[in-house]
Amino acid sequence: MSEGPTKTWICGKCGTTVERWPGESDVTCTCGAEYNASGQRLRDDWRGNPSTWDDEIGDLEGYEIQHANDV
């Protein structure tokens, strides 16, 4: 018996169908848009937030650090 995707949705960036298969967590569309396991689109710059890799930095603080020099 072949298993199909556990969840599918339309990519908010390019309109392609994105599929989440059994055993997968985060999913990346062919256009590069990333989604969590529930299908919620992640910000394109989420990897630049230092809270991603530093347990001493909270999400909001990491976001502020990441964008401190934005104009």
mmCIF file of C-alpha atoms in Angstrom:
data_model
loop_
_atom_site.group_PDB
_atom_site.id
_atom_site.type_symbol
_atom_site.label_atom_id
_atom_site.label_comp_id
_atom_site.label_asym_id
_atom_site.label_seq_id
_atom_site.Cartn_x
_atom_site.Cartn_y
_atom_site.Cartn_z
ATOM 1 C CA MET A 1 0.000 0.000 0.000
ATOM 2 C CA SER A 2 1.464 3.337 -1.089
ATOM 3 C CA GLU A 3 1.161 6.252 1.288
ATOM 4 C CA GLY A 4 0.362 9.671 -0.103
ATOM 5 C CA PRO A 5 1.161 13.082 1.320
ATOM 6 C CA THR A 6 -0.265 13.761 4.782
ATOM 7 C CA LYS A 7 -1.060 17.368 3.881
ATOM 8 C CA THR A 8 -1.148 19.504 0.743
ATOM 9 C CA TRP A 9 -1.654 23.240 0.226
ATOM 10 C CA ILE A 10 -1.063 25.944 -2.342
ATOM 11 C CA CYS A 11 2.182 27.912 -1.980
ATOM 12 C CA GLY A 12 1.512 31.527 -1.061
ATOM 13 C CA LYS A 13 4.533 32.700 -3.045
ATOM 14 C CA CYS A 14 4.239 30.896 -6.401
ATOM 15 C CA GLY A 15 0.890 29.033 -6.407
ATOM 16 C CA THR A 16 2.424 25.548 -6.724
ATOM 17 C CA THR A 17 0.975 22.658 -4.709
ATOM 18 C CA VAL A 18 3.189 21.870 -1.722
ATOM 19 C CA GLU A 19 3.083 18.374 -0.219
ATOM 20 C CA ARG A 20 4.116 17.224 3.246
ATOM 21 C CA TRP A 21 4.929 13.512 3.331
ATOM 22 C CA PRO A 22 4.939 11.161 6.351
ATOM 23 C CA GLY A 23 8.048 11.716 8.439
ATOM 24 C CA GLU A 24 8.719 15.244 7.166
ATOM 25 C CA SER A 25 8.616 18.293 9.379
ATOM 26 C CA ASP A 26 9.378 21.618 7.676
ATOM 27 C CA VAL A 27 8.834 21.661 3.910
ATOM 28 C CA THR A 28 10.415 23.832 1.219
ATOM 29 C CA CYS A 29 8.544 24.630 -1.997
ATOM 30 C CA THR A 30 10.405 24.506 -5.308
ATOM 31 C CA CYS A 31 10.378 28.340 -5.318
ATOM 32 C CA GLY A 32 12.216 28.435 -1.972
ATOM 33 C CA ALA A 33 9.290 29.373 0.301
ATOM 34 C CA GLU A 34 9.460 27.412 3.564
ATOM 35 C CA TYR A 35 6.565 26.065 5.609
ATOM 36 C CA ASN A 36 6.346 24.445 9.021
ATOM 37 C CA ALA A 37 4.737 21.022 9.466
ATOM 38 C CA SER A 38 1.282 22.615 9.820
ATOM 39 C CA GLY A 39 1.565 24.459 6.526
ATOM 40 C CA GLN A 40 2.221 27.903 7.989
ATOM 41 C CA ARG A 41 4.586 29.883 5.777
ATOM 42 C CA LEU A 42 7.799 30.933 7.481
ATOM 43 C CA ARG A 43 9.333 34.346 6.876
ATOM 44 C CA ASP A 44 11.945 34.285 4.119
ATOM 45 C CA ASP A 45 14.554 35.670 6.530
ATOM 46 C CA TRP A 46 13.841 33.414 9.543
ATOM 47 C CA ARG A 47 17.251 31.720 9.386
ATOM 48 C CA GLY A 48 18.993 35.044 10.069
ATOM 49 C CA ASN A 49 17.340 35.380 13.500
ATOM 50 C CA PRO A 50 19.987 34.559 16.143
ATOM 51 C CA SER A 51 17.326 32.945 18.356
ATOM 52 C CA THR A 52 17.348 30.080 15.843
ATOM 53 C CA TRP A 53 20.718 28.866 17.153
ATOM 54 C CA ASP A 54 21.255 30.719 20.477
ATOM 55 C CA ASP A 55 19.100 29.515 23.395
ATOM 56 C CA GLU A 56 19.949 32.652 25.394
ATOM 57 C CA ILE A 57 18.184 34.915 22.870
ATOM 58 C CA GLY A 58 14.388 35.070 22.648
ATOM 59 C CA ASP A 59 12.488 35.273 19.349
ATOM 60 C CA LEU A 60 11.605 38.966 19.592
ATOM 61 C CA GLU A 61 15.075 39.956 20.801
ATOM 62 C CA GLY A 62 16.601 37.967 17.933
ATOM 63 C CA TYR A 63 14.299 39.694 15.460
ATOM 64 C CA GLU A 64 15.346 43.097 16.831
ATOM 65 C CA ILE A 65 19.047 42.169 16.605
ATOM 66 C CA GLN A 66 18.576 40.866 13.080
ATOM 67 C CA HIS A 67 16.904 44.089 11.897
ATOM 68 C CA ALA A 68 18.810 46.605 14.067
ATOM 69 C CA ASN A 69 20.553 48.210 11.100
ATOM 70 C CA ASP A 70 17.569 48.252 8.736
ATOM 71 C CA VAL A 71 16.540 51.688 7.595
#
